[in-house]
Amino acid sequence: MTLTNLRHDIRNVAIIAHVDHGKTTLVDALLKQSHTFRENQEVGTLIMDSNDLEREKGITILAKNTSIRHGDVTINIIDTPGHADFGGEVERVLNMADGCLLLVDAAEGPMAQTRFVLRKAFEVGLRTIIVINKVDRANADPARTLERVHDLFLELAEDADQLEAPVIYAIAKEGRAGLTPDHLGPDLEPLFAAIIESVPAPVVEPGGFQMLVANRAYDDYTGTMAIGRITRGSIAPGDTVAVLGTDGAQRRVKVASVLMYRGLDRVSVPSASAGDIVLLTGLEEVAIGDTLADPESPDPLPRIEIEEPTVRMTFGVNTSPFAGREGKFSTTRQLRARLYKELDTNLGLHVADTAVAERFLLSGRGELHLAVLIETMRREGYEFEVSRPEAIIKVINGQRMEPVEHLTVDVREEHLGGVTEALGKRRGEMIEINYDKKGGVRLEYKIPTRGLIGFRNAFLTLTAGTGLMGSLAIGYRPWAGDFREQRNGALTASSAGISLTYGLAGAQERGTTFIEPGEEVYEGMIVGVQKRPGDIRVNVCREKKQSNVRSSTSDISVRLTPASKLSLEQSLDFLADDELLEVTPKHLRLRKRYLTEVDQSRARRLAEAARS
Ligand SMILES: Nc1nc2c(ncn2[C@@H]2O[C@H](COP(=O)(O)OP(=O)(O)OP(=O)(O)O)[C@@H](O)[C@H]2O)c(=O)[nH]1
Ligand SMILES: [Mg+2]
């Protein structure tokens, strides 16, 4: 008989779902009900979405840990992002858990990312609890949702054990759960009970200390912290551990302190042992995926495997005439150091040098993954320029291959025509269509990643903001042929200066403008979009000619339509191949890669010469 030791006092559980299905809201409720906060302490909502960008966007970007007590049991909870672009965050933290709560919105049912996270959970052998959330929604259909979840289980489960999963119904927003959809209890007790009952207690493997570094955190007092779940042995401040790196490299370091999560805090503890999720300080250069082990038994754990990026773009030193004006950091050296540093924690990201020293190639899991990095860096004071995001094409066995995604969209029936037409043009292949009784349609597509870049904005317009979409990279397929829809031409500034009402009014006769009067522009900067293909130069700085009879009201007769300001994501969507986005802490400016007519025609001649 083998003696396995179990830590009955601990449950390690990850919360996984498609975007917005209510993970972070459920963590709020779990924290509140376990009396983690002082009486009357104001904590607000979406407590775990603690960084600025998460709060602004209302989505989780980084996976995070917390811990609560329920009776004699410590429940360590890992909240994960549901957006596909941050899938790397989910992959890397699942190894800290023994079980997961798979949340599914009772109205939406399983979406693209539900499939992805469930597949990953099964791969690492997690036990699942199905949580059908938002049963309060007007169009909730818990029975149908459960049926679809079961279909997904049959498709993805790797062994029969995984098919058995308890089902809990919940309204995370009200902190209530129950065993049937129409009889929820007053609190989350049924969910707590299910976690304690069916998430396995951590197994204590025999042997010396061992832990896989799943995450890192930083704080000014303690420096870098290595976060992970101890699989073997125990650890105390002052212990020496071997850090096992990528290439079999090994070095010894002393652990300064051992911390554990308590609610939203991290507290110092005298020791921790197998099953615990800990933060270790004093180790400095530890990479995610490294194993920390007892120097006497330095056995490495398998490194964390992350799916490959599908989208890439260049980040370069700002070459606009305004370079160096608005950013604190703008040199090649600063940009390069910052980008490579990102690799320490952003596992889904790749960075490479290019033939040009001032330009770097960044590859990520989607447009949003790269956009979040851009936004983070500009807030830190960086200025730089980026190119249009593109799908990563590979040549495999001499054949041109491109990434393909499984796309799930939910639209109202009246928008069906527009959406299917747009997806058809982008080489989408419909695999399934399902009508529900309430005028909604769910479509499943296989579509090249290329076809999805820039699609989100079009989709929101086509569905008047009511559509839902989610996609998941499913691998590489032979190149589906060219289909790039030509965007309407850009209105570019014909000379440098300050934009004026009169000049902008002239530009508005040709199309839609992106800037307000009084903004500084340079030649070749994009100030709007015209009504048909082909760029046009416009003089937005033009003044109204003074007439002999001076009239104080002469300018008032010009009425401007307000500028249509593009957000970062909209700007990235807008970019054509011969354009760049200038990013500074203060401005986003679209521009032609070659600013003047002379440079543009020279570039065209060179390109033609290279082709012939
Ligand atoms: N009606 C209803 N709305 C809910 C419920 N639970 C959460 N929501 C709402 O759903 C939205 C998304 O909730 P979040 O908790 O941020 O979802 P999430 O799964 O953490 O999202 P990501 O981390 O970005 O993937 C919020 O507006 C919540 O208020 C619920 O039970 N019923
Ligand atoms: Mg969240």
XYZ file of C-alpha atoms and ligand atoms in Angstrom:
645
model
C 0.000 0.000 0.000
C 1.327 3.444 -0.848
C 0.908 6.017 1.811
C -0.216 9.252 0.257
C -0.371 12.271 2.421
C -3.175 14.686 1.818
C -3.460 18.243 3.053
C -7.077 18.107 4.191
C -6.865 21.706 5.381
C -6.341 23.147 1.877
C -8.189 23.396 -1.450
C -6.526 25.020 -4.459
C -9.040 26.095 -7.038
C -8.858 28.120 -10.258
C -11.821 30.025 -11.648
C -12.029 29.776 -15.419
C -14.525 30.961 -18.030
C -15.124 32.912 -21.176
C -14.763 36.681 -20.867
C -17.400 38.406 -18.692
C -19.093 35.265 -17.443
C -18.594 36.522 -13.884
C -15.342 35.092 -12.464
C -14.104 38.194 -10.683
C -17.606 39.001 -9.429
C -17.786 35.518 -7.927
C -14.429 36.046 -6.198
C -15.822 39.290 -4.698
C -18.726 37.341 -3.267
C -16.532 34.519 -1.947
C -14.265 37.050 -0.233
C -17.175 38.939 1.286
C -18.894 35.827 2.594
C -15.785 34.441 4.197
C -15.576 37.633 6.265
C -12.218 38.466 4.851
C -12.949 42.139 5.339
C -13.549 44.124 8.483
C -17.131 45.031 9.285
C -18.071 48.137 7.221
C -14.811 48.070 5.270
C -15.471 49.629 1.861
C -14.054 47.295 -0.752
C -16.153 47.976 -3.842
C -16.626 45.528 -6.700
C -14.288 43.540 -8.930
C -11.750 43.815 -6.120
C -9.248 41.518 -7.798
C -9.149 43.611 -10.994
C -6.689 45.844 -9.228
C -4.575 47.391 -11.970
C -5.640 50.615 -13.704
C -6.151 49.136 -17.141
C -8.261 46.309 -15.728
C -10.477 48.818 -13.940
C -10.852 50.991 -17.027
C -11.585 48.156 -19.411
C -13.653 46.136 -16.957
C -11.767 42.956 -17.810
C -9.202 40.834 -16.049
C -5.790 40.894 -17.734
C -3.532 39.187 -15.198
C -4.235 36.013 -13.245
C -4.219 36.656 -9.500
C -4.322 34.709 -6.268
C -6.302 35.197 -3.129
C -7.100 33.021 -0.180
C -10.052 32.627 2.149
C -10.943 30.532 5.175
C -14.039 28.419 5.290
C -14.355 26.604 8.601
C -11.073 24.712 9.036
C -10.175 24.850 5.366
C -8.055 27.395 3.525
C -9.334 27.852 -0.007
C -6.717 29.300 -2.342
C -8.438 30.891 -5.304
C -6.864 31.796 -8.622
C -8.852 34.302 -10.682
C -7.999 34.149 -14.385
C -8.732 36.334 -17.402
C -11.412 35.153 -19.821
C -10.322 37.088 -22.884
C -8.622 34.808 -25.424
C -5.676 37.196 -25.817
C -4.690 36.544 -22.222
C -4.977 32.764 -22.517
C -1.278 32.503 -21.644
C -2.136 33.785 -18.170
C -4.574 30.920 -17.686
C -2.198 28.261 -18.975
C 0.572 29.232 -16.625
C -1.412 29.290 -13.384
C -3.498 26.122 -13.709
C -0.670 24.019 -12.316
C -1.207 25.652 -8.923
C -4.717 24.172 -8.675
C -6.257 20.742 -8.134
C -9.694 21.753 -9.233
C -11.511 24.494 -11.076
C -14.825 26.247 -11.199
C -15.924 26.383 -14.827
C -18.271 29.355 -14.981
C -20.759 29.552 -17.794
C -23.182 32.395 -18.375
C -26.695 30.884 -18.277
C -27.812 33.068 -21.165
C -24.770 32.858 -23.424
C -23.818 29.259 -22.811
C -20.293 28.016 -23.530
C -18.301 30.335 -25.825
C -14.954 29.991 -27.619
C -12.830 30.587 -24.548
C -14.921 28.194 -22.430
C -13.651 25.443 -24.719
C -10.048 26.632 -24.472
C -9.899 26.893 -20.687
C -11.727 23.601 -20.166
C -9.326 21.810 -22.499
C -6.376 23.262 -20.588
C -7.944 22.279 -17.253
C -8.401 18.697 -18.456
C -4.836 18.577 -19.768
C -3.427 19.327 -16.336
C -5.906 16.924 -14.727
C -8.081 19.325 -12.757
C -11.398 18.230 -11.278
C -14.185 20.488 -12.425
C -17.211 22.042 -10.779
C -19.682 23.457 -13.299
C -21.106 26.784 -12.193
C -24.007 28.018 -14.294
C -23.901 31.715 -13.442
C -26.216 34.668 -14.073
C -29.379 32.578 -13.808
C -31.127 35.887 -13.040
C -30.701 37.133 -16.591
C -33.950 37.626 -18.479
C -32.887 35.300 -21.293
C -31.136 32.761 -19.069
C -31.673 29.146 -20.126
C -29.852 27.082 -17.502
C -31.088 23.719 -18.825
C -29.937 24.364 -22.371
C -26.656 25.816 -21.089
C -25.973 22.713 -19.039
C -26.705 20.522 -22.054
C -24.144 22.427 -24.082
C -21.590 22.210 -21.285
C -22.090 18.453 -21.182
C -21.535 18.277 -24.941
C -18.290 20.124 -24.430
C -17.247 17.706 -21.674
C -17.893 14.723 -23.957
C -15.800 16.331 -26.635
C -12.860 17.326 -24.447
C -12.583 14.983 -21.464
C -9.445 12.871 -21.508
C -10.786 10.192 -19.160
C -14.145 9.078 -17.799
C -13.468 10.530 -14.328
C -13.431 14.003 -15.763
C -17.011 13.632 -16.979
C -18.297 13.606 -13.435
C -18.709 17.170 -12.359
C -21.111 18.606 -9.814
C -23.334 21.425 -11.051
C -24.041 24.592 -9.074
C -26.333 27.421 -10.180
C -25.433 30.932 -9.142
C -26.024 34.645 -9.224
C -22.500 35.809 -8.504
C -23.626 39.415 -8.448
C -25.923 38.702 -5.501
C -23.574 36.181 -3.877
C -26.098 33.318 -4.054
C -25.898 29.719 -5.210
C -27.982 26.542 -5.209
C -28.300 23.037 -6.560
C -31.203 23.879 -8.847
C -31.677 27.028 -10.894
C -34.919 28.093 -9.248
C -34.008 27.453 -5.629
C -30.890 29.403 -4.836
C -29.896 29.718 -1.210
C -29.337 33.083 0.480
C -25.541 32.780 0.095
C -22.772 30.783 -1.570
C -22.735 27.956 0.958
C -23.660 25.319 -1.664
C -20.618 26.367 -3.680
C -18.296 26.301 -0.664
C -19.609 22.830 0.134
C -19.000 21.628 -3.419
C -15.437 22.966 -3.387
C -14.595 21.250 -0.127
C -16.341 18.058 -1.162
C -15.100 17.617 -4.717
C -11.886 19.550 -5.234
C -9.197 17.080 -4.185
C -7.042 18.014 -1.207
C -3.417 18.586 -2.323
C -1.211 15.503 -2.405
C 2.061 15.804 -0.508
C 4.704 14.097 -2.625
C 7.555 12.544 -0.617
C 10.977 14.191 -0.905
C 12.807 17.475 -0.464
C 11.432 20.905 -1.262
C 10.189 21.442 -4.813
C 8.078 24.165 -6.439
C 7.409 25.354 -9.996
C 7.478 29.130 -10.392
C 4.080 29.944 -11.938
C 4.101 33.695 -11.552
C 6.126 36.623 -10.302
C 5.197 39.735 -8.408
C 7.152 42.784 -7.415
C 6.985 45.172 -4.534
C 9.341 47.946 -3.493
C 10.022 46.507 -0.036
C 10.682 42.890 -0.900
C 11.782 43.061 -4.541
C 10.786 40.271 -6.888
C 8.694 37.435 -5.491
C 8.425 33.963 -6.989
C 4.906 32.572 -6.763
C 3.972 28.919 -6.950
C 2.510 25.924 -5.264
C 4.818 23.720 -3.244
C 4.661 20.145 -4.541
C 7.170 18.535 -2.154
C 8.705 19.233 1.221
C 8.676 22.515 3.075
C 10.393 25.880 3.096
C 11.323 28.451 5.718
C 13.084 31.833 5.639
C 16.856 31.316 5.452
C 16.638 27.999 3.577
C 18.824 27.597 0.533
C 17.197 26.431 -2.685
C 18.539 25.478 -6.089
C 17.053 27.440 -8.979
C 16.755 25.107 -11.968
C 16.689 27.195 -15.167
C 16.014 26.453 -18.817
C 19.291 24.944 -19.968
C 19.895 22.727 -16.961
C 21.618 25.686 -15.323
C 21.607 25.636 -11.541
C 22.381 28.201 -8.916
C 21.809 28.372 -5.200
C 20.075 31.168 -3.399
C 18.788 31.848 0.058
C 15.092 32.464 0.594
C 14.615 35.713 2.524
C 10.979 35.370 3.472
C 7.995 33.123 2.891
C 4.624 34.776 2.349
C 1.107 33.489 1.878
C -2.084 35.106 0.657
C -4.707 36.084 3.241
C -7.621 37.693 1.467
C -6.098 40.571 -0.452
C -3.008 40.713 1.761
C 0.245 38.813 1.751
C 1.457 37.772 5.164
C 4.817 36.510 6.287
C 4.811 32.954 7.704
C 7.450 30.947 9.616
C 7.232 28.061 7.142
C 5.095 26.512 4.426
C 4.808 23.029 3.031
C 3.532 20.953 0.134
C 0.064 22.043 -0.985
C 0.532 25.658 0.054
C 0.648 28.465 -2.493
C 3.475 30.775 -1.478
C 5.450 33.853 -2.461
C 9.194 33.595 -1.869
C 11.419 36.664 -1.679
C 15.154 37.097 -1.967
C 15.588 35.010 -5.111
C 15.815 37.875 -7.608
C 16.393 36.547 -11.132
C 13.907 33.723 -11.198
C 11.971 33.076 -14.406
C 8.464 31.765 -14.673
C 8.792 28.064 -15.420
C 11.945 27.586 -13.311
C 11.841 24.939 -10.603
C 13.003 25.771 -7.080
C 14.264 22.686 -5.280
C 16.138 21.324 -2.329
C 19.821 21.446 -3.413
C 20.159 17.804 -2.233
C 17.422 16.608 -4.630
C 17.321 19.094 -7.488
C 14.579 17.507 -9.608
C 13.147 19.861 -12.222
C 9.419 19.917 -12.938
C 8.293 20.168 -16.575
C 8.411 23.796 -17.729
C 5.123 25.529 -18.416
C 4.074 25.199 -22.017
C 2.255 28.071 -23.589
C 0.532 28.147 -26.961
C 2.264 30.062 -29.724
C 1.470 33.666 -30.652
C -0.653 34.279 -33.747
C -0.373 38.025 -34.319
C 2.631 40.314 -34.648
C 3.628 43.899 -35.236
C 6.755 46.039 -35.069
C 7.596 48.416 -32.239
C 10.124 51.038 -33.301
C 11.793 54.179 -32.094
C 9.565 57.158 -32.857
C 10.618 58.672 -36.189
C 7.953 61.371 -36.421
C 8.958 65.060 -36.608
C 7.652 65.328 -33.033
C 9.956 62.575 -31.740
C 11.393 63.124 -28.284
C 8.902 65.793 -27.276
C 6.371 63.951 -25.187
C 7.948 60.776 -23.847
C 10.383 60.260 -20.986
C 11.890 57.207 -22.671
C 12.436 57.247 -26.403
C 15.828 55.799 -27.311
C 16.503 52.424 -28.948
C 18.275 51.247 -25.826
C 15.383 52.169 -23.535
C 12.788 50.668 -25.836
C 14.743 47.447 -26.315
C 15.360 47.000 -22.582
C 11.683 47.576 -21.780
C 10.436 45.130 -24.408
C 12.790 42.337 -23.378
C 11.957 42.905 -19.718
C 8.311 42.241 -20.539
C 9.245 38.643 -21.370
C 9.953 37.949 -17.701
C 6.271 37.940 -16.880
C 4.322 38.031 -20.151
C 4.582 34.403 -21.162
C 2.448 34.520 -24.294
C 4.685 37.217 -25.803
C 7.717 36.897 -28.097
C 10.225 39.663 -28.849
C 12.842 39.636 -31.600
C 15.362 42.078 -33.042
C 14.973 42.952 -36.718
C 17.451 43.906 -39.446
C 16.906 47.513 -38.360
C 18.390 48.265 -34.942
C 15.613 50.694 -33.962
C 12.795 48.262 -34.676
C 11.603 45.117 -32.867
C 9.148 42.417 -33.790
C 6.568 41.652 -31.097
C 4.341 38.592 -31.341
C 1.331 38.004 -29.158
C -1.884 36.076 -28.785
C -4.056 38.738 -30.402
C -4.507 42.432 -31.031
C -5.651 43.146 -27.486
C -2.633 41.351 -26.002
C -0.343 43.750 -27.902
C -2.609 46.766 -27.347
C -2.441 46.297 -23.566
C 1.352 46.331 -23.729
C 1.272 49.514 -25.837
C -1.077 51.222 -23.377
C 0.976 50.098 -20.371
C 4.203 51.418 -21.890
C 2.783 54.800 -22.839
C 1.562 55.246 -19.286
C 5.062 54.474 -18.064
C 6.326 57.360 -20.224
C 7.533 55.577 -23.357
C 7.099 56.925 -26.854
C 7.484 54.755 -29.952
C 5.771 53.790 -33.195
C 3.981 50.579 -34.132
C 2.925 48.979 -37.396
C -0.286 47.293 -38.450
C -0.919 44.000 -36.601
C -0.704 40.999 -38.919
C -1.289 37.275 -38.614
C 1.881 35.201 -38.324
C 2.336 33.236 -41.555
C 4.547 30.151 -41.584
C 5.975 27.980 -44.327
C 5.536 24.359 -43.328
C 6.875 21.690 -45.718
C 7.133 24.267 -48.453
C 3.504 25.288 -48.045
C 2.305 28.709 -46.980
C 0.251 28.287 -43.813
C -1.710 30.732 -41.718
C -3.338 30.623 -38.265
C -7.027 29.796 -38.188
C -9.533 30.455 -35.422
C -12.744 28.952 -34.212
C -15.139 31.868 -33.950
C -18.408 31.898 -32.021
C -20.775 34.802 -32.558
C -24.187 35.567 -31.120
C -26.293 38.022 -33.084
C -29.899 39.115 -33.362
C -31.648 37.605 -36.370
C -32.008 41.004 -38.041
C -28.209 41.394 -38.154
C -27.548 37.922 -39.491
C -27.293 38.949 -43.149
C -24.745 41.699 -42.586
C -22.582 39.582 -40.303
C -22.508 36.464 -42.508
C -21.675 38.603 -45.530
C -18.802 40.324 -43.729
C -17.423 37.015 -42.436
C -17.763 35.431 -45.873
C -15.657 38.198 -47.392
C -13.023 37.498 -44.771
C -12.854 33.845 -45.814
C -14.899 32.613 -42.859
C -16.422 29.151 -43.286
C -19.626 28.565 -41.374
C -19.645 25.272 -39.478
C -22.808 25.610 -37.484
C -25.849 27.803 -37.094
C -28.403 27.603 -34.285
C -31.530 29.689 -33.866
C -32.942 30.124 -30.395
C -36.578 30.834 -29.608
C -35.969 34.452 -28.744
C -34.705 35.838 -32.041
C -31.023 35.164 -31.387
C -28.687 33.207 -33.629
C -25.415 31.518 -32.721
C -22.928 31.031 -35.531
C -19.765 28.965 -35.440
C -17.049 29.701 -37.997
C -13.627 28.615 -38.990
C -11.812 31.735 -40.111
C -8.228 32.839 -40.788
C -6.809 35.041 -38.003
C -6.149 37.563 -40.767
C -9.879 37.855 -41.296
C -10.455 38.711 -37.639
C -7.876 41.475 -37.378
C -9.839 44.679 -37.440
C -13.144 42.818 -37.456
C -14.327 43.702 -33.968
C -15.173 47.314 -34.805
C -17.013 46.321 -37.966
C -18.899 43.674 -36.000
C -20.037 46.129 -33.336
C -21.299 48.469 -36.048
C -23.050 45.676 -37.940
C -24.856 44.488 -34.810
C -25.496 47.944 -33.354
C -23.373 46.944 -30.377
C -25.561 43.945 -29.460
C -23.405 41.157 -30.924
C -21.064 38.927 -28.947
C -17.998 37.327 -30.418
C -15.180 35.172 -29.157
C -12.513 33.269 -30.988
C -9.881 30.695 -30.296
C -6.778 29.864 -32.342
C -7.062 26.249 -33.491
C -3.907 25.789 -35.526
C -2.400 26.413 -38.929
C -4.096 25.819 -42.298
C -2.998 26.402 -45.881
C -3.185 30.058 -46.885
C -6.770 30.898 -47.871
C -5.850 33.417 -50.572
C -5.881 37.196 -50.662
C -8.995 39.012 -49.591
C -7.837 42.193 -48.013
C -10.668 44.649 -48.345
C -9.328 47.997 -49.354
C -9.883 50.588 -46.717
C -10.964 54.065 -47.749
C -8.087 56.440 -48.358
C -6.475 58.583 -45.685
C -6.728 62.351 -45.487
C -3.161 63.427 -44.783
C -1.889 66.807 -43.703
C -0.143 68.528 -46.608
C 2.000 70.723 -44.380
C 3.006 71.224 -40.779
C 1.268 73.699 -38.516
C -1.708 74.113 -36.221
C -5.056 72.837 -37.453
C -7.736 75.492 -37.894
C -11.507 75.378 -38.114
C -11.464 76.680 -41.663
C -8.921 74.108 -42.862
C -10.719 71.251 -41.113
C -14.027 72.316 -42.629
C -12.395 71.975 -46.039
C -11.155 68.495 -45.122
C -14.633 67.511 -43.953
C -15.940 68.076 -47.463
C -13.768 65.121 -48.449
C -14.441 62.811 -45.516
C -14.386 62.359 -41.735
C -11.709 64.072 -39.642
C -9.911 62.687 -36.574
C -8.530 65.875 -35.016
C -9.883 69.040 -33.417
C -8.925 72.617 -34.319
C -5.797 73.775 -32.497
C -3.866 70.504 -32.768
C -0.319 70.517 -34.002
C 0.170 68.431 -37.149
C 3.052 67.455 -39.416
C 3.177 66.719 -43.105
C 2.089 63.136 -43.763
C 0.126 62.832 -40.518
C -3.272 61.215 -41.039
C -6.018 63.631 -40.033
C -9.034 61.730 -41.345
C -10.447 59.201 -43.739
C -11.968 60.004 -47.116
C -15.039 58.471 -48.746
C -13.263 56.217 -51.254
C -9.917 54.460 -51.692
C -6.788 56.502 -52.382
C -5.099 59.020 -50.077
C -5.678 62.759 -50.451
C -3.572 65.573 -49.032
C -5.502 68.292 -47.274
C -4.374 71.564 -45.754
C -5.991 71.529 -42.330
C -3.960 74.578 -41.300
C -5.472 76.785 -44.001
C -6.727 80.158 -42.797
C -9.688 81.953 -44.205
C -8.435 84.736 -46.478
C -9.011 88.100 -44.845
C -11.439 90.085 -46.946
C -11.153 93.853 -47.166
C -14.243 94.343 -45.137
C -13.295 92.853 -41.788
C -16.092 91.064 -40.139
C -15.818 89.662 -36.646
C -18.374 86.977 -37.462
C -16.707 85.671 -40.630
C -15.377 82.505 -39.028
C -18.508 81.662 -37.110
C -20.329 80.636 -40.274
C -18.094 77.535 -40.546
C -19.682 74.614 -38.694
C -17.455 71.661 -37.912
C -18.629 68.137 -37.263
C -16.895 66.998 -34.030
C -13.709 64.992 -34.624
C -14.168 61.265 -34.657
C -11.429 60.331 -32.205
C -9.985 56.835 -32.554
C -9.102 54.768 -29.506
C -5.887 52.746 -29.442
C -7.625 49.576 -30.640
C -9.509 51.473 -33.335
C -6.256 53.065 -34.488
C -4.579 49.660 -34.767
C -7.576 48.409 -36.754
C -7.387 51.399 -39.042
C -3.701 51.115 -39.993
C -2.730 50.095 -43.516
C 0.607 48.517 -44.388
C 2.202 51.826 -45.368
C 1.115 53.528 -42.169
C 2.287 53.711 -38.571
C 0.825 54.669 -35.247
C 2.885 57.113 -33.206
C 2.346 56.419 -29.509
C 3.342 58.877 -26.793
C 2.130 59.426 -23.232
C 0.018 62.321 -24.543
C -1.044 61.424 -28.074
C -1.846 58.691 -30.544
C -1.071 59.946 -34.040
C -1.696 58.017 -37.224
C 0.801 58.745 -39.973
C 2.041 57.595 -43.327
C 5.271 55.610 -43.053
C 6.756 57.941 -45.673
C 5.672 61.437 -44.801
C 6.359 63.534 -47.877
C 5.302 62.972 -51.494
C 8.953 62.754 -52.500
C 9.631 59.996 -49.952
C 6.468 58.160 -50.905
C 7.282 58.050 -54.587
C 10.875 57.064 -53.887
C 9.634 54.184 -51.677
C 7.223 53.127 -54.425
C 10.006 53.149 -57.038
C 12.276 51.095 -54.773
C 9.493 48.585 -54.098
C 8.786 48.233 -57.817
C 12.471 47.823 -58.586
C 12.700 45.102 -55.935
C 9.752 43.260 -57.481
C 11.029 43.290 -61.084
N -27.019 39.592 -14.177
C -25.873 39.162 -13.662
N -24.732 39.784 -13.964
C -23.580 39.323 -13.431
C -23.560 38.206 -12.580
N -22.267 37.958 -12.228
C -21.536 38.901 -12.842
N -22.305 39.733 -13.562
C -21.880 40.897 -14.353
O -21.123 40.447 -15.476
C -20.110 41.399 -15.799
C -18.756 40.726 -15.910
O -18.372 40.274 -14.650
P -16.856 39.956 -14.279
O -16.881 39.362 -12.924
O -15.958 41.100 -14.542
O -16.532 38.821 -15.359
P -15.154 38.044 -15.548
O -15.516 36.647 -15.891
O -14.265 38.240 -14.375
O -14.556 38.784 -16.825
P -13.030 38.680 -17.366
O -12.150 38.562 -16.183
O -12.769 39.931 -18.136
O -12.980 37.482 -18.234
C -20.163 42.459 -14.724
O -20.880 43.552 -15.233
C -20.924 41.789 -13.598
O -21.643 42.704 -12.793
C -24.801 37.561 -12.262
O -24.872 36.576 -11.554
N -25.923 38.072 -12.844
Mg -12.394 38.879 -14.295
